[in-house]
Structures are given as structure tokens and as C-alpha cells.
Amino acid sequence: MKTVIHHLVEVTSTNDEARRMAEAGAPEGTVVWADHQSEGRGRHGRAWFSSPGEDVLLSVVLRPRALPDRLGIVTMMGAVAVAESILAASGLESRIKWPNDVLIGGRKVSGMLLESAQDGRLGTPPRFVVLGIGINVNQRSFPPDLEHTSTSLVIESGRRVSRHDLVGVVTSLLEAWYGSFMQDSGLSVRSRYLELLDGLGKPATLHVQGAAGSVQGRLVGVAEGGAVELELSDGRRELFYAGDVTTQPSGA
Ligand code: BTN
């Protein structure tokens, strides 16, 4: 897969634009990069906040031959590519919070949103998927509801990072990791993801949106399709496909 970048000034959401291009036949590797989104969105229907012209907002069209229950690997690949590109472009170490947040010092610096176009037939790969990536790069402040949980590369490193360079590194790492995914069905992506995963082996709490209560356990792994594996207090291991996992911060 070779990426081709389309740089736009403002869109509603790069995921919308990439989806529109994919529906019109755009090839795998088509990347929509925008300076600003008027309706950027995150997981669970939340809005995605960014400062115009300061952050990286991009979406890539992919046509993986993977069944819907295996698509988690595509977001895992995105998180790995982002964590590695942050290191390359800014020297900052980051960690992945399952399923697909990238954190620096426990605060969120990047998130991904995977949307897929299914044709409704059971057991068939999607027609295409759109992997949307948001990275907080040069924004220096956040709205009150995010200020204690979010961060950016400039806040963490004390210097501005070129968005252009970062987009170049992210897209070439996506090419490399997507190639590896096609060769070994995601084995290497998964093992790199586990190296970068925050809280592996530690006590964890899983909150599922809309569900009453939460699940307590120990974070012991991530399955091939991206489900998180928790060891419960009775020693049983269970896989969870949705939710947010919180682990105790390092040293706690
Ligand atoms: C999340 O962590 O909740 C996912 C955030 C995904 C944000 C990116 S920004 C580029 C792309 N376009 C969107 O509207 N969302 C994704």
C-alpha cells in the first residue's frame, strides 16, 4: 500500500471526506489530511477537539481482506504507527491505552476512530475502512473538561513539532505496518502493540459504555482481533470487545 496525501484546509471530518472518496473508488492508501475540522468526532459519539492549524487530523482509506471481527488489528496498527512516529518526530516516549488511545505521562495525546463500510453480507470483509487519526501537536490549551486528561507534543517537549514532518512519518509507518499486517495477518503488529501497551500485568477496571457497573481484573493481554483479555478475581480469563480500561498509573 502506498499512501497519497490530499491536504485540505477545512472539512467537517476527515473521516467523512475519506469515506466520500472511498465510495467514489479512491484506492487503498488515500489519505485526507486537514488543517481544521468543523465536526471532528471521537469514539462513542464524542466530539474531537483540536486547534485550527495546530494539530494532525487525518484519515486513511484501507481495503483490508479481514472479517469484521478481526478489524481491531487495524486500529492497533494505527496506535503503533502513531506511538512510533511521535518518538521519531519529537523524541517523546508514549504508551498505548487499550484500545487505541496514545498517552504521554498518562494524558491523551492521540486517538483513532475506525469506521467501516459493510455490505451487510455475513462473513465478508468490509468494502473499505477509514482509519481516522487525531494527534495533539502544537495546541497549548484544552477546554476545561479535557485539561487534566489531555496533552500535546508542544506541552510535553516544550518545542513546536512540524505537522508536515509528523504526517510524513505517520503515513510511512502506516505503510510499513500495513505491509507487515498483510504478510503475517497482524502477528507483528500485535506483538509491537503489546510492547507499547500501558498497564500490562497490572490491576485494571473495565467500564463499558451504557452498562451498569464495571469489571475488575488484571490486564493480561490483547487477542488477535483486538479484544482485551482480563484475568478476573477467580482466575478465569475473559475477552472484552468494547469499553475503556483504566489501569493504575505506574508506581501506584
Ligand atoms: C477518540 O479517541 O475518541 C478518537 C479520536 C479520533 C479523531 C480523529 S481526527 C481525524 C479523524 N476525523 C475525525 O472526525 N475523527 C478522527
GROMACS .gro file of N, CA, C and O and ligand atoms in nm, residues 12-16 37 39-44 46 48 56-59 100-101 108 110-113 132-135, ligand 1:
model
  132
   12THR      N    1  -1.561   1.886   0.738
   12THR     CA    2  -1.642   1.856   0.856
   12THR      C    3  -1.561   1.759   0.942
   12THR      O    4  -1.531   1.786   1.058
   13SER      N    5  -1.524   1.647   0.880
   13SER     CA    6  -1.442   1.546   0.948
   13SER      C    7  -1.361   1.479   0.837
   13SER      O    8  -1.415   1.450   0.730
   14THR      N    9  -1.233   1.454   0.862
   14THR     CA   10  -1.153   1.386   0.758
   14THR      C   11  -1.209   1.246   0.732
   14THR      O   12  -1.196   1.194   0.622
   15ASN      N   13  -1.274   1.185   0.833
   15ASN     CA   14  -1.335   1.053   0.809
   15ASN      C   15  -1.447   1.063   0.706
   15ASN      O   16  -1.462   0.975   0.621
   16ASP      N   17  -1.527   1.174   0.712
   16ASP     CA   18  -1.635   1.192   0.614
   16ASP      C   19  -1.577   1.205   0.473
   16ASP      O   20  -1.626   1.146   0.377
   37GLN      N   21  -1.117   2.074   1.141
   37GLN     CA   22  -1.242   2.000   1.124
   37GLN      C   23  -1.352   2.078   1.196
   37GLN      O   24  -1.335   2.114   1.313
   39GLU      N   25  -1.652   1.944   1.244
   39GLU     CA   26  -1.730   1.845   1.320
   39GLU      C   27  -1.647   1.719   1.346
   39GLU      O   28  -1.693   1.608   1.319
   40GLY      N   29  -1.524   1.740   1.396
   40GLY     CA   30  -1.438   1.625   1.426
   40GLY      C   31  -1.504   1.538   1.532
   40GLY      O   32  -1.563   1.589   1.626
   41ARG      N   33  -1.496   1.408   1.512
   41ARG     CA   34  -1.561   1.321   1.610
   41ARG      C   35  -1.466   1.215   1.665
   41ARG      O   36  -1.371   1.174   1.599
   42GLY      N   37  -1.499   1.173   1.788
   42GLY     CA   38  -1.421   1.068   1.853
   42GLY      C   39  -1.506   0.945   1.871
   42GLY      O   40  -1.614   0.933   1.813
   43ARG      N   41  -1.460   0.854   1.953
   43ARG     CA   42  -1.536   0.732   1.980
   43ARG      C   43  -1.658   0.765   2.064
   43ARG      O   44  -1.664   0.869   2.127
   44HIS      N   45  -1.752   0.672   2.064
   44HIS     CA   46  -1.875   0.683   2.144
   44HIS      C   47  -1.950   0.812   2.116
   44HIS      O   48  -2.009   0.872   2.206
   46ARG      N   49  -1.851   1.105   2.077
   46ARG     CA   50  -1.799   1.228   2.138
   46ARG      C   51  -1.740   1.319   2.030
   46ARG      O   52  -1.704   1.273   1.922
   48TRP      N   53  -1.434   1.556   1.879
   48TRP     CA   54  -1.287   1.557   1.889
   48TRP      C   55  -1.241   1.700   1.881
   48TRP      O   56  -1.259   1.767   1.779
   56VAL      N   57  -0.259   1.737   1.409
   56VAL     CA   58  -0.266   1.647   1.294
   56VAL      C   59  -0.403   1.579   1.297
   56VAL      O   60  -0.442   1.517   1.397
   57LEU      N   61  -0.475   1.595   1.187
   57LEU     CA   62  -0.608   1.536   1.170
   57LEU      C   63  -0.604   1.467   1.035
   57LEU      O   64  -0.593   1.535   0.932
   58LEU      N   65  -0.605   1.335   1.034
   58LEU     CA   66  -0.600   1.267   0.904
   58LEU      C   67  -0.679   1.137   0.906
   58LEU      O   68  -0.704   1.080   1.012
   59SER      N   69  -0.717   1.094   0.787
   59SER     CA   70  -0.787   0.966   0.772
   59SER      C   71  -0.732   0.893   0.652
   59SER      O   72  -0.702   0.957   0.549
  100ASN      N   73  -0.723   0.218   2.181
  100ASN     CA   74  -0.649   0.294   2.079
  100ASN      C   75  -0.617   0.438   2.116
  100ASN      O   76  -0.611   0.523   2.029
  101ASP      N   77  -0.598   0.466   2.243
  101ASP     CA   78  -0.551   0.599   2.281
  101ASP      C   79  -0.399   0.594   2.293
  101ASP      O   80  -0.344   0.492   2.335
  108LYS      N   81  -0.382   1.190   2.736
  108LYS     CA   82  -0.408   1.151   2.597
  108LYS      C   83  -0.351   1.252   2.498
  108LYS      O   84  -0.379   1.372   2.506
  110SER      N   85  -0.329   1.134   2.152
  110SER     CA   86  -0.380   1.092   2.022
  110SER      C   87  -0.490   0.988   2.039
  110SER      O   88  -0.490   0.912   2.136
  111GLY      N   89  -0.583   0.988   1.943
  111GLY     CA   90  -0.686   0.885   1.942
  111GLY      C   91  -0.717   0.845   1.799
  111GLY      O   92  -0.686   0.919   1.704
  112MET      N   93  -0.773   0.726   1.781
  112MET     CA   94  -0.813   0.682   1.646
  112MET      C   95  -0.959   0.642   1.644
  112MET      O   96  -1.015   0.597   1.743
  113LEU      N   97  -1.016   0.658   1.526
  113LEU     CA   98  -1.157   0.622   1.505
  113LEU      C   99  -1.166   0.542   1.376
  113LEU      O  100  -1.140   0.595   1.267
  132GLY      N  101  -0.925   0.699   1.109
  132GLY     CA  102  -0.904   0.841   1.139
  132GLY      C  103  -0.810   0.855   1.257
  132GLY      O  104  -0.824   0.785   1.357
  133ILE      N  105  -0.715   0.947   1.243
  133ILE     CA  106  -0.614   0.966   1.348
  133ILE      C  107  -0.608   1.114   1.386
  133ILE      O  108  -0.593   1.200   1.298
  134GLY      N  109  -0.619   1.143   1.513
  134GLY     CA  110  -0.601   1.280   1.561
  134GLY      C  111  -0.482   1.283   1.656
  134GLY      O  112  -0.474   1.200   1.748
  135ILE      N  113  -0.388   1.374   1.633
  135ILE     CA  114  -0.273   1.389   1.724
  135ILE      C  115  -0.266   1.535   1.768
  135ILE      O  116  -0.268   1.626   1.684
  253BTN     C1  117  -1.106   0.905   2.006
  253BTN     O1  118  -1.006   0.893   2.075
  253BTN     O2  119  -1.218   0.917   2.057
  253BTN     C2  120  -1.091   0.903   1.856
  253BTN     C3  121  -1.048   1.035   1.803
  253BTN     C4  122  -1.032   1.036   1.653
  253BTN     C5  123  -1.009   1.175   1.599
  253BTN     C6  124  -0.970   1.174   1.455
  253BTN     S1  125  -0.922   1.333   1.398
  253BTN     C7  126  -0.921   1.277   1.234
  253BTN     C8  127  -1.041   1.187   1.218
  253BTN     N1  128  -1.158   1.264   1.185
  253BTN     C9  129  -1.250   1.262   1.283
  253BTN     O3  130  -1.360   1.323   1.281
  253BTN     N2  131  -1.207   1.186   1.384
  253BTN    C10  132  -1.077   1.128   1.356
   0.00000   0.00000   0.00000
